Amino acid sequence: MADGLEEERDDLAAMIVPLGRALMAAEVPILREHGLAMWAYGVLLGLSEEPVRTQSALAKAIGADKTRIIGVLDDLQERGLIRRTPDPADRRARLLSLTPEGRRLRDSAQAAIRRSEDELLAHLPPDERRAFVRALKTLSVLPWPDPAGPQT
Amino acid sequence: MADGLEEERDDLAAMIVPLGRALMAAEVPILREHGLAMWAYGVLLGLSEEPVRTQSALAKAIGADKTRIIGVLDDLQERGLIRRTPDPADRRARLLSLTPEGRRLRDSAQAAIRRSEDELLAHLPPDERRAFVRALKTLSVLPWPDPAGPQT
DNA sequence: TATTGTTATACTCTATAACTATA
DNA sequence: TATAGTTATAGAGTATAACAATA
């Protein structure tokens, strides 16, 4: 990459994937303390952004199959953390939204996770830490080719 | 983290895990051109470091179950990419090593993957790119708590 | 008794197919 | 005809159990 001598390193994926797994594994016990499983947390995060979404839109947004999250939604609704409102404009669809309790739980869980992440990031010098997070933000929003191929 | 105002961002895991998935997905077609599946490539990488390893040591090193890689090893051996030498010091164990062809294939596949990764990293300004890779190296080597809990 | 390599089995997760009701 | 939500089924991937050989 015309970058002069580059230090030797493992493949990017070989470093990032295990790191991601470890990060997820570290979230599990934190989420469990909040009574949340990973997908449930993902749903709460996915519902943070307005406007409200339908179930399939949410599924696509959080990278899940639409059938995958149904049980999760059932449970969250039963616990009063989300609402499923019939869409007056399309009687097939159900609009999802967080209840105040859902919002509180999401905030509380996310705060705990952030604290745990900060411990991890503390291993990096401050400027490197900022660059790392900035780079992550940039790379995570890149348009990746759809694994399933362009929609027919 | 005594860091002044920090910009808003998604959870680390929420950025890193999809990035890792995308990186892996990008590797698949490259590896297939080399006649390799993901685990096969992982095995070749895991055998890069001397001294030679036993099957269970390799499995642990690359984060696989020892039963998981047996079929992979069978195939790689049949194709002349690795050797399974009986350990003279322990007749239960089989020492693994790359053949010259295995080494060549690994190098060729890895070079192609690096080129693809460089395209990705080109989205980052040079100094940020260097900091990102350096941070990744640091974080990926941290001692994470064993998901299975400390060995009994 | 523990460990290496192996096979067969069970389990977990996810995607696919099929259905109803709407559009 | 196509889509939203749902259920039931099938598939992929992985781990667990059990075994023979050796330590």
mmCIF file of C-alpha atoms (C1' of nucleotides) in Angstrom:
data_model
loop_
_atom_site.group_PDB
_atom_site.id
_atom_site.type_symbol
_atom_site.label_atom_id
_atom_site.label_comp_id
_atom_site.label_asym_id
_atom_site.label_seq_id
_atom_site.Cartn_x
_atom_site.Cartn_y
_atom_site.Cartn_z
ATOM 1 C CA MET A 1 0.000 0.000 0.000
ATOM 2 C CA ALA A 2 2.991 2.254 -0.622
ATOM 3 C CA ASP A 3 3.486 2.476 3.086
ATOM 4 C CA GLY A 4 7.151 1.777 3.488
ATOM 5 C CA LEU A 5 8.034 -1.182 5.637
ATOM 6 C CA GLU A 6 5.000 -2.593 7.305
ATOM 7 C CA GLU A 7 5.366 -4.656 10.408
ATOM 8 C CA GLU A 8 4.398 -8.264 10.246
ATOM 9 C CA ARG A 9 0.928 -9.054 11.492
ATOM 10 C CA ASP A 10 -1.777 -11.670 11.394
ATOM 11 C CA ASP A 11 -4.602 -11.420 8.904
ATOM 12 C CA LEU A 12 -7.108 -8.756 9.855
ATOM 13 C CA ALA A 13 -9.892 -11.295 10.171
ATOM 14 C CA ALA A 14 -7.700 -13.532 12.305
ATOM 15 C CA MET A 15 -7.360 -10.697 14.797
ATOM 16 C CA ILE A 16 -10.797 -9.155 14.555
ATOM 17 C CA VAL A 17 -12.999 -12.233 14.653
ATOM 18 C CA PRO A 18 -11.607 -13.643 17.915
ATOM 19 C CA LEU A 19 -11.690 -10.159 19.383
ATOM 20 C CA GLY A 20 -15.339 -9.871 18.474
ATOM 21 C CA ARG A 21 -16.070 -13.270 19.960
ATOM 22 C CA ALA A 22 -14.331 -12.323 23.183
ATOM 23 C CA LEU A 23 -16.227 -9.043 23.318
ATOM 24 C CA MET A 24 -19.510 -10.879 22.876
ATOM 25 C CA ALA A 25 -18.581 -13.465 25.473
ATOM 26 C CA ALA A 26 -17.825 -10.641 27.884
ATOM 27 C CA GLU A 27 -21.260 -9.179 27.254
ATOM 28 C CA VAL A 28 -23.156 -12.347 28.034
ATOM 29 C CA PRO A 29 -22.811 -12.306 31.839
ATOM 30 C CA ILE A 30 -23.486 -8.561 31.932
ATOM 31 C CA LEU A 31 -26.625 -8.976 29.882
ATOM 32 C CA ARG A 32 -27.753 -11.924 31.955
ATOM 33 C CA GLU A 33 -27.634 -9.733 35.042
ATOM 34 C CA HIS A 34 -30.123 -7.547 33.200
ATOM 35 C CA GLY A 35 -32.244 -10.526 32.234
ATOM 36 C CA LEU A 36 -31.322 -10.164 28.597
ATOM 37 C CA ALA A 37 -29.960 -12.572 26.031
ATOM 38 C CA MET A 38 -27.798 -11.392 23.160
ATOM 39 C CA TRP A 39 -30.562 -11.185 20.562
ATOM 40 C CA ALA A 40 -32.898 -9.496 23.006
ATOM 41 C CA TYR A 41 -30.272 -6.827 23.597
ATOM 42 C CA GLY A 42 -29.760 -6.509 19.877
ATOM 43 C CA VAL A 43 -33.485 -5.950 19.444
ATOM 44 C CA LEU A 44 -33.567 -3.252 22.110
ATOM 45 C CA LEU A 45 -30.634 -1.520 20.442
ATOM 46 C CA GLY A 46 -32.265 -1.872 17.042
ATOM 47 C CA LEU A 47 -35.395 -0.188 18.332
ATOM 48 C CA SER A 48 -33.482 2.774 19.688
ATOM 49 C CA GLU A 49 -33.641 4.648 16.448
ATOM 50 C CA GLU A 50 -36.855 6.252 15.445
ATOM 51 C CA PRO A 51 -38.961 5.993 13.467
ATOM 52 C CA VAL A 52 -40.460 2.755 14.624
ATOM 53 C CA ARG A 53 -39.881 -0.256 12.476
ATOM 54 C CA THR A 54 -41.785 -3.264 11.332
ATOM 55 C CA GLN A 55 -40.545 -6.672 12.354
ATOM 56 C CA SER A 56 -38.915 -7.453 9.037
ATOM 57 C CA ALA A 57 -37.280 -4.041 8.850
ATOM 58 C CA LEU A 58 -35.888 -4.554 12.334
ATOM 59 C CA ALA A 59 -34.668 -8.033 11.487
ATOM 60 C CA LYS A 60 -32.836 -6.784 8.443
ATOM 61 C CA ALA A 61 -31.386 -3.855 10.383
ATOM 62 C CA ILE A 62 -29.869 -6.050 13.066
ATOM 63 C CA GLY A 63 -28.759 -8.781 10.712
ATOM 64 C CA ALA A 64 -31.234 -11.421 11.795
ATOM 65 C CA ASP A 65 -33.702 -13.571 9.957
ATOM 66 C CA LYS A 66 -37.258 -12.310 10.375
ATOM 67 C CA THR A 67 -38.254 -15.698 11.776
ATOM 68 C CA ARG A 68 -35.340 -15.625 14.169
ATOM 69 C CA ILE A 69 -36.554 -12.728 16.268
ATOM 70 C CA ILE A 70 -40.199 -13.633 16.669
ATOM 71 C CA GLY A 71 -39.695 -15.557 19.887
ATOM 72 C CA VAL A 72 -37.488 -12.764 21.159
ATOM 73 C CA LEU A 73 -40.189 -10.183 20.437
ATOM 74 C CA ASP A 74 -42.818 -12.357 22.084
ATOM 75 C CA ASP A 75 -40.756 -12.489 25.247
ATOM 76 C CA LEU A 76 -39.862 -8.803 25.296
ATOM 77 C CA GLN A 77 -43.473 -7.846 24.747
ATOM 78 C CA GLU A 78 -44.666 -10.156 27.503
ATOM 79 C CA ARG A 79 -42.191 -8.497 29.849
ATOM 80 C CA GLY A 80 -43.468 -5.062 28.914
ATOM 81 C CA LEU A 81 -40.205 -3.937 27.331
ATOM 82 C CA ILE A 82 -41.509 -3.393 23.831
ATOM 83 C CA ARG A 83 -44.849 -2.657 22.162
ATOM 84 C CA ARG A 84 -46.208 -4.217 18.987
ATOM 85 C CA THR A 85 -48.700 -1.809 17.573
ATOM 86 C CA PRO A 86 -50.750 -2.743 14.522
ATOM 87 C CA ASP A 87 -49.905 -0.369 11.699
ATOM 88 C CA PRO A 88 -53.102 1.535 10.840
ATOM 89 C CA ALA A 89 -51.799 2.098 7.322
ATOM 90 C CA ASP A 90 -51.010 -1.569 6.650
ATOM 91 C CA ARG A 91 -52.941 -4.105 8.605
ATOM 92 C CA ARG A 92 -50.376 -6.813 7.885
ATOM 93 C CA ALA A 93 -47.583 -5.000 9.668
ATOM 94 C CA ARG A 94 -46.867 -4.425 13.342
ATOM 95 C CA LEU A 95 -44.880 -1.393 14.409
ATOM 96 C CA LEU A 96 -42.340 -1.937 17.139
ATOM 97 C CA SER A 97 -41.341 0.495 19.842
ATOM 98 C CA LEU A 98 -39.638 0.539 23.205
ATOM 99 C CA THR A 99 -41.666 1.082 26.345
ATOM 100 C CA PRO A 100 -40.172 3.398 28.987
ATOM 101 C CA GLU A 101 -39.104 0.312 30.924
ATOM 102 C CA GLY A 102 -37.529 -1.096 27.790
ATOM 103 C CA ARG A 103 -35.635 2.106 27.287
ATOM 104 C CA ARG A 104 -34.448 2.087 30.876
ATOM 105 C CA LEU A 105 -33.278 -1.502 30.701
ATOM 106 C CA ARG A 106 -31.475 -0.884 27.434
ATOM 107 C CA ASP A 107 -29.726 2.161 28.883
ATOM 108 C CA SER A 108 -28.724 0.328 32.018
ATOM 109 C CA ALA A 109 -27.374 -2.681 30.144
ATOM 110 C CA GLN A 110 -25.573 -0.522 27.644
ATOM 111 C CA ALA A 111 -23.955 1.551 30.365
ATOM 112 C CA ALA A 112 -22.617 -1.591 32.029
ATOM 113 C CA ILE A 113 -21.282 -2.831 28.723
ATOM 114 C CA ARG A 114 -19.603 0.484 28.046
ATOM 115 C CA ARG A 115 -17.837 0.326 31.387
ATOM 116 C CA SER A 116 -16.532 -3.116 30.527
ATOM 117 C CA GLU A 117 -15.403 -1.932 27.118
ATOM 118 C CA ASP A 118 -13.615 1.028 28.643
ATOM 119 C CA GLU A 119 -11.561 -1.401 30.701
ATOM 120 C CA LEU A 120 -10.524 -3.076 27.496
ATOM 121 C CA LEU A 121 -9.724 0.171 25.728
ATOM 122 C CA ALA A 122 -7.663 1.246 28.712
ATOM 123 C CA HIS A 123 -4.996 -1.113 27.424
ATOM 124 C CA LEU A 124 -4.391 1.326 24.594
ATOM 125 C CA PRO A 125 -2.663 4.704 24.804
ATOM 126 C CA PRO A 126 -5.277 7.483 24.580
ATOM 127 C CA ASP A 127 -4.491 8.669 21.074
ATOM 128 C CA GLU A 128 -4.354 5.150 19.749
ATOM 129 C CA ARG A 129 -7.630 4.421 21.472
ATOM 130 C CA ARG A 130 -9.309 7.348 19.784
ATOM 131 C CA ALA A 131 -7.910 6.363 16.412
ATOM 132 C CA PHE A 132 -9.033 2.789 16.936
ATOM 133 C CA VAL A 133 -12.618 3.741 17.708
ATOM 134 C CA ARG A 134 -12.684 6.251 14.857
ATOM 135 C CA ALA A 135 -11.394 3.642 12.429
ATOM 136 C CA LEU A 136 -13.938 1.156 13.684
ATOM 137 C CA LYS A 137 -16.727 3.630 13.081
ATOM 138 C CA THR A 138 -15.521 4.228 9.564
ATOM 139 C CA LEU A 139 -15.082 0.582 8.663
ATOM 140 C CA SER A 140 -18.282 -0.656 10.254
ATOM 141 C CA VAL A 141 -20.447 1.542 8.061
ATOM 142 C CA LEU A 142 -18.793 0.612 4.785
ATOM 143 C CA PRO A 143 -21.125 -0.873 2.208
ATOM 144 C CA TRP A 144 -20.202 -4.541 2.171
ATOM 145 C CA PRO A 145 -21.255 -6.763 -0.662
ATOM 146 C CA ASP A 146 -24.371 -8.638 0.342
ATOM 147 C CA PRO A 147 -23.332 -12.191 1.270
ATOM 148 C CA ALA A 148 -26.414 -13.430 -0.580
ATOM 149 C CA GLY A 149 -25.491 -11.532 -3.711
ATOM 150 C CA PRO A 150 -27.350 -8.558 -5.180
ATOM 151 C CA GLN A 151 -31.070 -8.952 -4.804
ATOM 152 C CA THR A 152 -32.594 -10.567 -7.865
ATOM 153 C CA MET B 1 -12.333 7.134 31.275
ATOM 154 C CA ALA B 2 -11.307 10.690 32.010
ATOM 155 C CA ASP B 3 -11.259 11.386 28.349
ATOM 156 C CA GLY B 4 -13.162 14.572 28.027
ATOM 157 C CA LEU B 5 -16.168 14.480 25.761
ATOM 158 C CA GLU B 6 -16.323 11.259 23.894
ATOM 159 C CA GLU B 7 -18.251 11.039 20.701
ATOM 160 C CA GLU B 8 -21.269 8.831 20.580
ATOM 161 C CA ARG B 9 -20.709 5.428 19.138
ATOM 162 C CA ASP B 10 -22.163 1.949 18.931
ATOM 163 C CA ASP B 11 -21.021 -0.771 21.290
ATOM 164 C CA LEU B 12 -17.599 -2.071 20.408
ATOM 165 C CA ALA B 13 -18.953 -5.557 19.803
ATOM 166 C CA ALA B 14 -21.735 -4.173 17.616
ATOM 167 C CA MET B 15 -19.096 -2.662 15.343
ATOM 168 C CA ILE B 16 -16.422 -5.331 15.523
ATOM 169 C CA VAL B 17 -18.494 -8.486 15.127
ATOM 170 C CA PRO B 18 -20.154 -7.479 11.837
ATOM 171 C CA LEU B 19 -16.811 -6.198 10.592
ATOM 172 C CA GLY B 20 -15.276 -9.569 11.370
ATOM 173 C CA ARG B 21 -18.106 -11.350 9.611
ATOM 174 C CA ALA B 22 -17.710 -9.181 6.541
ATOM 175 C CA LEU B 23 -13.973 -9.756 6.542
ATOM 176 C CA MET B 24 -14.524 -13.502 6.706
ATOM 177 C CA ALA B 25 -17.134 -13.396 3.985
ATOM 178 C CA ALA B 26 -14.665 -11.509 1.804
ATOM 179 C CA GLU B 27 -12.095 -14.235 2.373
ATOM 180 C CA VAL B 28 -14.332 -17.082 1.297
ATOM 181 C CA PRO B 29 -14.221 -16.504 -2.486
ATOM 182 C CA ILE B 30 -10.488 -15.795 -2.334
ATOM 183 C CA LEU B 31 -9.857 -19.008 -0.467
ATOM 184 C CA ARG B 32 -12.078 -20.973 -2.780
ATOM 185 C CA GLU B 33 -9.933 -19.880 -5.703
ATOM 186 C CA HIS B 34 -7.097 -21.537 -3.831
ATOM 187 C CA GLY B 35 -9.146 -24.641 -3.159
ATOM 188 C CA LEU B 36 -9.345 -23.897 0.528
ATOM 189 C CA ALA B 37 -12.202 -23.661 2.981
ATOM 190 C CA MET B 38 -12.021 -21.388 6.014
ATOM 191 C CA TRP B 39 -10.985 -24.057 8.499
ATOM 192 C CA ALA B 40 -8.434 -25.484 6.088
ATOM 193 C CA TYR B 41 -6.857 -22.056 5.779
ATOM 194 C CA GLY B 42 -6.916 -21.694 9.546
ATOM 195 C CA VAL B 43 -5.092 -24.990 9.862
ATOM 196 C CA LEU B 44 -2.426 -23.956 7.368
ATOM 197 C CA LEU B 45 -1.932 -20.704 9.276
ATOM 198 C CA GLY B 46 -1.825 -22.559 12.582
ATOM 199 C CA LEU B 47 0.916 -24.807 11.272
ATOM 200 C CA SER B 48 3.043 -21.886 10.181
ATOM 201 C CA GLU B 49 4.697 -21.564 13.538
ATOM 202 C CA GLU B 50 7.321 -24.076 14.490
ATOM 203 C CA PRO B 51 7.738 -26.292 16.343
ATOM 204 C CA VAL B 52 5.287 -28.758 14.924
ATOM 205 C CA ARG B 53 2.159 -29.393 16.904
ATOM 206 C CA THR B 54 -0.021 -32.317 17.774
ATOM 207 C CA GLN B 55 -3.604 -32.290 16.563
ATOM 208 C CA SER B 56 -5.043 -31.266 19.905
ATOM 209 C CA ALA B 57 -2.451 -28.544 20.367
ATOM 210 C CA LEU B 58 -3.266 -27.190 16.937
ATOM 211 C CA ALA B 59 -6.989 -27.344 17.589
ATOM 212 C CA LYS B 60 -6.612 -25.392 20.801
ATOM 213 C CA ALA B 61 -4.327 -22.866 19.114
ATOM 214 C CA ILE B 62 -6.772 -22.072 16.358
ATOM 215 C CA GLY B 63 -9.842 -22.148 18.575
ATOM 216 C CA ALA B 64 -11.381 -25.322 17.201
ATOM 217 C CA ASP B 65 -12.578 -28.496 18.784
ATOM 218 C CA LYS B 66 -10.130 -31.352 18.292
ATOM 219 C CA THR B 67 -12.856 -33.397 16.653
ATOM 220 C CA ARG B 68 -13.687 -30.498 14.374
ATOM 221 C CA ILE B 69 -10.458 -30.479 12.442
ATOM 222 C CA ILE B 70 -9.981 -34.200 11.817
ATOM 223 C CA GLY B 71 -11.802 -34.183 8.499
ATOM 224 C CA VAL B 72 -9.934 -31.050 7.513
ATOM 225 C CA LEU B 73 -6.603 -32.695 8.296
ATOM 226 C CA ASP B 74 -7.604 -35.821 6.389
ATOM 227 C CA ASP B 75 -8.302 -33.751 3.314
ATOM 228 C CA LEU B 76 -5.181 -31.590 3.550
ATOM 229 C CA GLN B 77 -3.034 -34.673 4.017
ATOM 230 C CA GLU B 78 -4.617 -36.435 1.061
ATOM 231 C CA ARG B 79 -3.839 -33.385 -1.067
ATOM 232 C CA GLY B 80 -0.233 -33.416 0.060
ATOM 233 C CA LEU B 81 -0.428 -30.063 1.828
ATOM 234 C CA ILE B 82 0.388 -31.305 5.319
ATOM 235 C CA ARG B 83 2.172 -34.251 6.885
ATOM 236 C CA ARG B 84 1.055 -36.286 9.888
ATOM 237 C CA THR B 85 4.168 -37.849 11.348
ATOM 238 C CA PRO B 86 3.861 -40.297 14.252
ATOM 239 C CA ASP B 87 5.628 -38.817 17.269
ATOM 240 C CA PRO B 88 8.490 -41.194 18.124
ATOM 241 C CA ALA B 89 8.403 -39.950 21.719
ATOM 242 C CA ASP B 90 4.654 -40.543 22.176
ATOM 243 C CA ARG B 91 3.089 -43.142 19.977
ATOM 244 C CA ARG B 92 -0.391 -41.761 20.612
ATOM 245 C CA ALA B 93 0.394 -38.411 19.043
ATOM 246 C CA ARG B 94 0.838 -37.327 15.457
ATOM 247 C CA LEU B 95 3.015 -34.344 14.696
ATOM 248 C CA LEU B 96 1.717 -31.976 12.045
ATOM 249 C CA SER B 97 3.757 -30.008 9.564
ATOM 250 C CA LEU B 98 3.337 -28.204 6.278
ATOM 251 C CA THR B 99 4.721 -29.696 3.094
ATOM 252 C CA PRO B 100 6.471 -27.322 0.680
ATOM 253 C CA GLU B 101 3.304 -27.312 -1.425
ATOM 254 C CA GLY B 102 1.282 -26.516 1.676
ATOM 255 C CA ARG B 103 3.554 -23.639 2.479
ATOM 256 C CA ARG B 104 3.301 -22.318 -1.054
ATOM 257 C CA LEU B 105 -0.464 -22.514 -1.060
ATOM 258 C CA ARG B 106 -0.697 -20.816 2.303
ATOM 259 C CA ASP B 107 1.590 -18.022 1.151
ATOM 260 C CA SER B 108 -0.322 -17.528 -2.058
ATOM 261 C CA ALA B 109 -3.704 -17.454 -0.326
ATOM 262 C CA GLN B 110 -2.474 -15.161 2.391
ATOM 263 C CA ALA B 111 -0.974 -12.741 -0.105
ATOM 264 C CA ALA B 112 -4.305 -12.497 -1.925
ATOM 265 C CA ILE B 113 -6.097 -11.900 1.361
ATOM 266 C CA ARG B 114 -3.647 -9.194 2.316
ATOM 267 C CA ARG B 115 -4.254 -7.391 -0.946
ATOM 268 C CA SER B 116 -7.977 -7.471 -0.246
ATOM 269 C CA GLU B 117 -7.439 -6.215 3.281
ATOM 270 C CA ASP B 118 -5.279 -3.395 2.051
ATOM 271 C CA GLU B 119 -8.167 -2.209 -0.083
ATOM 272 C CA LEU B 120 -10.262 -2.044 3.042
ATOM 273 C CA LEU B 121 -7.609 -0.255 5.064
ATOM 274 C CA ALA B 122 -7.207 2.243 2.259
ATOM 275 C CA HIS B 123 -10.433 3.802 3.515
ATOM 276 C CA LEU B 124 -8.504 5.048 6.520
ATOM 277 C CA PRO B 125 -5.977 7.873 6.622
ATOM 278 C CA PRO B 126 -2.455 6.420 6.909
ATOM 279 C CA ASP B 127 -1.788 7.340 10.509
ATOM 280 C CA GLU B 128 -5.190 6.121 11.594
ATOM 281 C CA ARG B 129 -4.601 2.928 9.681
ATOM 282 C CA ARG B 130 -1.348 2.292 11.487
ATOM 283 C CA ALA B 131 -2.913 3.007 14.855
ATOM 284 C CA PHE B 132 -5.814 0.723 14.037
ATOM 285 C CA VAL B 133 -3.598 -2.222 13.167
ATOM 286 C CA ARG B 134 -1.377 -1.583 16.166
ATOM 287 C CA ALA B 135 -4.375 -1.472 18.477
ATOM 288 C CA LEU B 136 -5.729 -4.640 16.939
ATOM 289 C CA LYS B 137 -2.443 -6.400 17.560
ATOM 290 C CA THR B 138 -2.479 -5.304 21.171
ATOM 291 C CA LEU B 139 -6.069 -6.244 21.836
ATOM 292 C CA SER B 140 -6.022 -9.572 20.032
ATOM 293 C CA VAL B 141 -3.213 -10.792 22.242
ATOM 294 C CA LEU B 142 -4.862 -9.925 25.544
ATOM 295 C CA PRO B 143 -5.551 -12.841 27.870
ATOM 296 C CA TRP B 144 -9.288 -13.271 27.715
ATOM 297 C CA PRO B 145 -11.133 -15.249 30.339
ATOM 298 C CA ASP B 146 -11.701 -18.733 29.016
ATOM 299 C CA PRO B 147 -15.354 -18.975 27.934
ATOM 300 C CA ALA B 148 -15.467 -22.409 29.540
ATOM 301 C CA GLY B 149 -14.165 -21.054 32.807
ATOM 302 C CA PRO B 150 -10.751 -21.773 34.331
ATOM 303 C CA GLN B 151 -9.656 -25.320 33.723
ATOM 304 C CA THR B 152 -10.690 -27.609 36.560
ATOM 305 C "C1'" DT C 1 -6.016 -42.728 35.765
ATOM 306 C "C1'" DA C 2 -5.200 -39.474 32.027
ATOM 307 C "C1'" DT C 3 -4.428 -38.296 27.172
ATOM 308 C "C1'" DT C 4 -4.284 -38.757 21.765
ATOM 309 C "C1'" DG C 5 -6.843 -39.462 17.967
ATOM 310 C "C1'" DT C 6 -11.132 -41.164 16.224
ATOM 311 C "C1'" DT C 7 -16.180 -42.029 15.276
ATOM 312 C "C1'" DA C 8 -20.900 -41.573 16.201
ATOM 313 C "C1'" DT C 9 -24.346 -38.957 18.427
ATOM 314 C "C1'" DA C 10 -26.764 -35.020 20.207
ATOM 315 C "C1'" DC C 11 -27.411 -30.338 20.469
ATOM 316 C "C1'" DT C 12 -27.670 -25.372 19.037
ATOM 317 C "C1'" DC C 13 -28.368 -22.100 15.824
ATOM 318 C "C1'" DT C 14 -30.076 -20.548 11.613
ATOM 319 C "C1'" DA C 15 -32.345 -20.701 7.303
ATOM 320 C "C1'" DT C 16 -36.168 -22.628 4.325
ATOM 321 C "C1'" DA C 17 -40.857 -23.888 3.254
ATOM 322 C "C1'" DA C 18 -45.391 -23.341 3.842
ATOM 323 C "C1'" DC C 19 -49.430 -20.941 5.602
ATOM 324 C "C1'" DT C 20 -52.776 -16.924 6.711
ATOM 325 C "C1'" DA C 21 -54.003 -12.274 6.280
ATOM 326 C "C1'" DT C 22 -53.552 -8.557 4.050
ATOM 327 C "C1'" DA C 23 -51.922 -5.408 0.037
ATOM 328 C "C1'" DT D 1 -48.779 -11.416 -7.550
ATOM 329 C "C1'" DA D 2 -46.244 -9.865 -3.574
ATOM 330 C "C1'" DT D 3 -45.487 -8.870 1.336
ATOM 331 C "C1'" DA D 4 -45.862 -9.130 6.909
ATOM 332 C "C1'" DG D 5 -46.001 -12.155 10.353
ATOM 333 C "C1'" DT D 6 -46.111 -16.858 11.943
ATOM 334 C "C1'" DT D 7 -45.122 -21.899 12.575
ATOM 335 C "C1'" DA D 8 -42.959 -26.154 11.580
ATOM 336 C "C1'" DT D 9 -39.250 -28.369 9.345
ATOM 337 C "C1'" DA D 10 -34.726 -29.126 7.637
ATOM 338 C "C1'" DG D 11 -30.061 -28.034 7.367
ATOM 339 C "C1'" DA D 12 -25.264 -26.442 8.927
ATOM 340 C "C1'" DG D 13 -22.102 -26.194 12.356
ATOM 341 C "C1'" DT D 14 -20.457 -27.481 16.682
ATOM 342 C "C1'" DA D 15 -19.842 -29.866 20.877
ATOM 343 C "C1'" DT D 16 -20.389 -34.217 23.718
ATOM 344 C "C1'" DA D 17 -19.906 -39.147 24.621
ATOM 345 C "C1'" DA D 18 -17.696 -43.124 23.994
ATOM 346 C "C1'" DC D 19 -14.007 -45.943 22.204
ATOM 347 C "C1'" DA D 20 -9.083 -48.047 21.339
ATOM 348 C "C1'" DA D 21 -4.340 -47.248 21.887
ATOM 349 C "C1'" DT D 22 -0.854 -45.496 24.619
ATOM 350 C "C1'" DA D 23 1.172 -42.963 28.541
#
